[in-house]
Amino acid sequence: MRIGFLFNHDAAHQVAHSIGIMIAYAKCNPGHTVIALVSPALLSIVRKRTNSARVELVTFGAGPVARAMGPIFDRIAPFSRRAALSANLELIAGLDALVATERTCLWAKRKLGARAPAFIYIPHGAGDRG
C-alpha cells in the first residue's frame, strides 16, 4: 500500500495537524510505503520531524509560472495549493490513499475520477502536537 500525507500549505501550523498520525502509521505498518507530499515552504520542518521515521519525503509544488502568480491570486483563492495539485496529479494517482487536513485536495479527486486514490480527511486538530 502506498499512502500519502499531504502538507500542501505555506503555514507551519499545518504540520502539527497530521504529522503525528503519519509517523505512527509508518511505524505500525512497516510493509506500507508512507510518502509525505510536502510544499517547499514546509520541507525543512517535516524533514526534521520525520528524522527517524520510515517516511519518504517528496517536494510537492507548483510549476514556475504558477509560483510567480501565486502571491497575486492566493489573496482570493487557494491558487498555489491547487496549482501544486495540478502539477502532481500523476503522483497522486499512484497512491492508494491520500490523507489531508484540508479539502482543496478534493479537486484532484474530481480531476482524476476513477484513477483517484481514496481520500482521507483529518479535521484540523485531530493529530495536533503529535
Coordinates of N, CA and C in Angstrom, one line a residue:
M1 N 0.9 -1.2 0.0 CA 0.0 0.0 0.0 C 0.9 1.2 0.0
R2 N 0.5 2.2 -0.8 CA 1.2 3.5 -0.9 C 0.2 4.6 -0.4
I3 N 0.6 5.1 0.8 CA -0.3 6.2 1.4 C 0.5 7.5 1.5
G4 N -0.1 8.5 1.0 CA 0.5 9.9 1.0 C -0.2 10.7 2.1
F5 N 0.6 11.5 2.7 CA 0.1 12.5 3.6 C 0.5 13.9 3.0
L6 N -0.5 14.7 2.8 CA -0.4 16.0 2.1 C -0.1 17.1 3.1
F7 N 1.0 17.8 2.8 CA 1.4 19.1 3.5 C 1.5 20.1 2.5
N8 N 0.4 20.5 1.9 CA 0.3 21.4 0.7 C -0.1 22.8 1.2
H9 N 0.7 23.4 1.9 CA 0.4 24.7 2.5 C 1.7 25.5 2.8
D10 N 1.6 26.7 3.1 CA 2.7 27.5 3.4 C 2.8 27.8 4.9
A11 N 1.8 27.5 5.7 CA 1.7 27.7 7.1 C 2.2 26.6 7.9
A12 N 3.2 26.8 8.7 CA 3.9 25.7 9.5 C 2.9 25.0 10.5
H13 N 1.9 25.7 10.9 CA 0.9 25.0 11.8 C 0.3 23.8 11.2
Q14 N 0.2 23.7 9.9 CA -0.5 22.6 9.3 C 0.3 21.3 9.6
V15 N 1.6 21.3 9.8 CA 2.3 20.1 10.0 C 1.8 19.4 11.3
A16 N 1.5 20.2 12.3 CA 1.1 19.6 13.6 C -0.2 18.9 13.5
H17 N -1.0 19.2 12.5 CA -2.3 18.6 12.4 C -2.3 17.1 12.0
S18 N -1.3 16.7 11.3 CA -1.3 15.2 10.9 C 0.1 14.5 10.9
I19 N 1.1 15.2 11.3 CA 2.4 14.5 11.2 C 2.6 13.4 12.3
G20 N 2.0 13.6 13.4 CA 2.0 12.5 14.4 C 1.3 11.3 13.9
I21 N 0.2 11.5 13.2 CA -0.6 10.3 12.7 C 0.3 9.7 11.6
M22 N 0.9 10.4 10.8 CA 1.8 9.9 9.7 C 2.9 9.1 10.3
I23 N 3.6 9.6 11.3 CA 4.7 8.9 11.9 C 4.2 7.6 12.6
A24 N 3.1 7.7 13.3 CA 2.6 6.5 13.9 C 2.2 5.4 12.9
Y25 N 1.6 5.9 11.8 CA 1.2 4.9 10.8 C 2.4 4.2 10.2
A26 N 3.4 5.0 9.9 CA 4.7 4.4 9.3 C 5.3 3.4 10.2
K27 N 5.3 3.7 11.5 CA 5.9 2.7 12.5 C 5.0 1.5 12.6
C28 N 3.7 1.6 12.6 CA 2.8 0.5 12.8 C 2.6 -0.4 11.5
N29 N 3.0 0.2 10.3 CA 2.7 -0.5 9.1 C 4.0 -0.6 8.3
P30 N 5.0 -1.3 8.7 CA 6.3 -1.3 8.0 C 6.3 -1.8 6.6
G31 N 5.3 -2.6 6.2 CA 5.2 -3.1 4.8 C 4.5 -2.0 3.9
H32 N 4.1 -0.9 4.4 CA 3.5 0.1 3.6 C 4.5 1.2 3.2
T33 N 4.3 1.8 2.1 CA 5.1 2.9 1.7 C 4.4 4.2 2.1
V34 N 5.0 5.0 3.0 CA 4.4 6.2 3.5 C 5.2 7.4 2.9
I35 N 4.5 8.3 2.2 CA 5.1 9.4 1.5 C 4.5 10.7 2.0
A36 N 5.4 11.6 2.4 CA 5.0 12.9 2.8 C 5.1 13.8 1.5
L37 N 4.0 14.3 1.1 CA 3.9 15.2 -0.1 C 4.0 16.7 0.5
V38 N 5.1 17.3 0.4 CA 5.4 18.5 1.2 C 5.7 19.7 0.3
S39 N 5.0 20.8 0.6 CA 5.3 22.1 -0.1 C 6.7 22.5 0.3
P40 N 7.4 23.2 -0.7 CA 8.7 23.7 -0.4 C 8.8 24.5 0.9
A41 N 7.8 25.2 1.3 CA 7.8 26.1 2.5 C 7.9 25.2 3.8
L42 N 7.4 24.0 3.7 CA 7.4 23.1 4.9 C 8.4 22.0 4.9
L43 N 9.2 21.9 3.9 CA 10.1 20.8 3.7 C 11.0 20.6 4.9
S44 N 11.7 21.7 5.3 CA 12.7 21.5 6.4 C 12.0 21.1 7.7
I45 N 10.8 21.6 8.0 CA 10.1 21.3 9.2 C 9.7 19.8 9.2
V46 N 9.1 19.3 8.1 CA 8.7 18.0 8.0 C 9.9 17.0 8.1
R47 N 11.0 17.4 7.4 CA 12.2 16.6 7.4 C 12.7 16.4 8.8
K48 N 12.7 17.5 9.6 CA 13.2 17.4 11.0 C 12.3 16.5 11.8
R49 N 11.0 16.6 11.7 CA 10.1 15.8 12.5 C 10.1 14.4 12.1
T50 N 10.4 14.0 10.9 CA 10.4 12.6 10.4 C 11.7 12.0 10.4
N51 N 12.7 12.6 11.1 CA 14.1 12.1 11.0 C 14.2 10.6 11.2
S52 N 13.6 10.0 12.2 CA 13.8 8.6 12.4 C 12.7 7.7 11.9
A53 N 11.7 8.3 11.3 CA 10.5 7.6 10.8 C 10.8 7.0 9.4
R54 N 10.1 6.0 9.0 CA 10.3 5.4 7.7 C 9.3 6.2 6.7
V55 N 9.6 7.4 6.4 CA 8.7 8.2 5.5 C 9.6 8.8 4.4
E56 N 9.0 8.6 3.2 CA 9.7 9.2 2.0 C 9.2 10.6 1.8
L57 N 10.1 11.6 1.7 CA 9.7 13.0 1.5 C 9.7 13.3 0.0
V58 N 8.7 13.9 -0.5 CA 8.6 14.3 -1.9 C 8.2 15.8 -1.9
T59 N 9.0 16.6 -2.5 CA 8.6 18.0 -2.7 C 7.4 18.1 -3.6
F60 N 6.4 18.8 -3.1 CA 5.1 18.9 -3.8 C 4.8 20.4 -4.0
G61 N 5.2 20.8 -5.2 CA 5.0 22.2 -5.5 C 4.4 22.5 -6.9
A62 N 4.1 23.7 -7.2 CA 3.6 24.2 -8.4 C 4.8 24.5 -9.4
G63 N 4.5 24.6 -10.6 CA 5.5 25.0 -11.6 C 5.9 26.4 -11.5
P64 N 6.9 26.8 -12.2 CA 7.5 28.2 -12.0 C 6.5 29.3 -12.3
V65 N 5.7 29.2 -13.3 CA 4.7 30.2 -13.7 C 3.7 30.4 -12.6
A66 N 3.1 29.2 -12.1 CA 2.2 29.3 -11.1 C 2.8 29.9 -9.8
R67 N 4.0 29.5 -9.5 CA 4.7 30.1 -8.3 C 4.8 31.6 -8.4
A68 N 5.1 32.1 -9.6 CA 5.2 33.5 -9.8 C 3.8 34.2 -9.6
M69 N 2.8 33.6 -10.0 CA 1.4 34.2 -10.0 C 0.8 34.0 -8.6
G70 N 1.3 33.0 -7.8 CA 0.7 32.7 -6.5 C 0.5 33.9 -5.6
P71 N 1.5 34.8 -5.4 CA 1.3 35.9 -4.4 C 0.1 36.8 -4.8
I72 N -0.2 36.9 -6.1 CA -1.3 37.7 -6.5 C -2.7 37.0 -6.3
F73 N -2.8 35.7 -6.8 CA -4.1 35.0 -6.8 C -4.4 34.3 -5.5
D74 N -3.4 34.1 -4.6 CA -3.7 33.4 -3.3 C -4.5 34.3 -2.4
R75 N -4.6 35.6 -2.7 CA -5.4 36.5 -1.9 C -6.9 36.3 -2.0
I76 N -7.2 35.7 -3.2 CA -8.7 35.5 -3.4 C -9.1 34.0 -3.5
A77 N -8.1 33.1 -3.6 CA -8.5 31.7 -3.7 C -7.2 30.9 -3.4
P78 N -7.3 29.6 -3.1 CA -6.1 28.8 -2.8 C -5.4 28.4 -4.1
F79 N -5.0 29.4 -4.9 CA -4.4 29.2 -6.2 C -3.1 28.3 -6.1
S80 N -2.2 28.6 -5.2 CA -0.9 27.9 -5.2 C -1.2 26.4 -4.8
R81 N -2.0 26.2 -3.9 CA -2.3 24.8 -3.5 C -2.9 24.0 -4.6
R82 N -3.9 24.6 -5.3 CA -4.5 24.0 -6.5 C -3.5 23.8 -7.6
A83 N -2.6 24.7 -7.8 CA -1.6 24.6 -8.9 C -0.6 23.5 -8.5
A84 N -0.3 23.3 -7.3 CA 0.6 22.2 -6.9 C -0.1 20.9 -7.1
L85 N -1.4 20.8 -6.8 CA -2.2 19.6 -7.0 C -2.2 19.3 -8.5
S86 N -2.4 20.3 -9.3 CA -2.5 20.1 -10.8 C -1.1 19.6 -11.3
A87 N 0.0 20.1 -10.8 CA 1.3 19.7 -11.3 C 1.7 18.3 -10.8
N88 N 1.0 17.8 -9.8 CA 1.3 16.5 -9.2 C 0.2 15.4 -9.3
L89 N -0.7 15.6 -10.3 CA -1.8 14.7 -10.4 C -1.3 13.2 -10.6
E90 N -0.3 13.0 -11.4 CA 0.1 11.6 -11.7 C 0.7 11.0 -10.4
L91 N 1.4 11.8 -9.6 CA 1.9 11.3 -8.3 C 0.7 10.9 -7.4
I92 N -0.3 11.7 -7.3 CA -1.5 11.4 -6.5 C -2.2 10.2 -7.1
A93 N -2.3 10.0 -8.4 CA -2.9 8.9 -9.0 C -2.2 7.6 -8.6
G94 N -0.9 7.6 -8.3 CA -0.2 6.4 -8.0 C -0.3 6.0 -6.6
L95 N -1.1 6.7 -5.8 CA -1.3 6.4 -4.4 C -2.5 5.5 -4.2
D96 N -2.5 4.7 -3.1 CA -3.7 4.0 -2.7 C -4.6 4.9 -1.9
A97 N -4.0 5.8 -1.1 CA -4.8 6.7 -0.3 C -4.0 8.0 -0.1
L98 N -4.8 9.1 0.1 CA -4.2 10.4 0.4 C -4.8 11.0 1.6
V99 N -4.0 11.3 2.6 CA -4.5 11.8 3.9 C -4.3 13.3 3.8
A100 N -5.3 14.1 4.2 CA -5.1 15.6 4.1 C -5.9 16.2 5.2
T101 N -5.5 17.4 5.7 CA -6.2 18.2 6.7 C -7.0 19.3 6.0
E102 N -7.0 19.4 4.7 CA -7.7 20.4 4.0 C -8.5 19.8 2.8
R103 N -9.5 20.5 2.4 CA -10.4 20.0 1.4 C -10.0 20.4 -0.1
T104 N -9.0 21.3 -0.2 CA -8.6 21.7 -1.5 C -8.2 20.5 -2.4
C105 N -7.7 19.5 -1.7 CA -7.2 18.3 -2.5 C -8.4 17.5 -3.1
L106 N -9.6 17.8 -2.7 CA -10.7 17.1 -3.4 C -10.9 17.5 -4.8
W107 N -10.3 18.6 -5.2 CA -10.2 19.0 -6.6 C -9.5 17.9 -7.4
A108 N -8.4 17.4 -6.9 CA -7.7 16.3 -7.5 C -8.5 15.1 -7.7
K109 N -9.3 14.8 -6.7 CA -10.2 13.6 -6.8 C -11.2 13.7 -7.9
R110 N -11.8 14.9 -8.1 CA -12.7 15.2 -9.2 C -12.0 15.1 -10.5
K111 N -10.8 15.6 -10.6 CA -10.0 15.6 -11.8 C -9.6 14.2 -12.2
L112 N -9.2 13.4 -11.3 CA -8.7 12.1 -11.6 C -9.8 11.0 -11.8
G113 N -10.9 11.3 -11.3 CA -12.1 10.4 -11.5 C -11.8 9.0 -10.9
A114 N -11.9 8.0 -11.8 CA -11.7 6.6 -11.4 C -10.3 6.3 -11.0
R115 N -9.4 7.1 -11.4 CA -7.9 6.9 -11.1 C -7.6 7.5 -9.7
A116 N -8.5 8.1 -9.1 CA -8.2 8.8 -7.8 C -8.0 7.8 -6.7
P117 N -7.1 8.1 -5.8 CA -6.9 7.2 -4.6 C -8.1 7.5 -3.6
A118 N -8.2 6.7 -2.6 CA -9.1 7.0 -1.5 C -8.6 8.3 -0.8
F119 N -9.5 9.2 -0.5 CA -9.1 10.5 0.2 C -9.6 10.4 1.6
I120 N -8.7 10.6 2.5 CA -9.0 10.5 4.0 C -8.8 11.9 4.5
Y121 N -9.9 12.5 5.0 CA -9.9 13.8 5.6 C -9.7 13.7 7.1
I122 N -8.7 14.4 7.6 CA -8.5 14.5 9.1 C -8.7 16.0 9.4
P123 N -9.8 16.2 10.2 CA -10.1 17.6 10.6 C -8.9 18.3 11.3
H124 N -8.8 19.6 11.2 CA -7.8 20.3 11.9 C -7.9 20.0 13.4
G125 N -6.8 19.7 14.0 CA -6.8 19.4 15.5 C -6.8 17.9 15.8
A126 N -7.0 17.1 14.8 CA -7.1 15.6 15.1 C -5.8 15.1 15.5
G127 N -4.7 15.5 15.0 CA -3.4 14.9 15.4 C -2.4 15.9 16.0
D128 N -3.0 17.1 16.4 CA -2.1 18.2 16.8 C -1.1 17.8 17.9
R129 N 0.0 18.4 17.7 CA 1.1 18.3 18.6 C 1.6 16.9 18.8
G130 N 1.4 16.0 17.8 CA 1.8 14.6 17.8 C 3.3 14.4 17.7

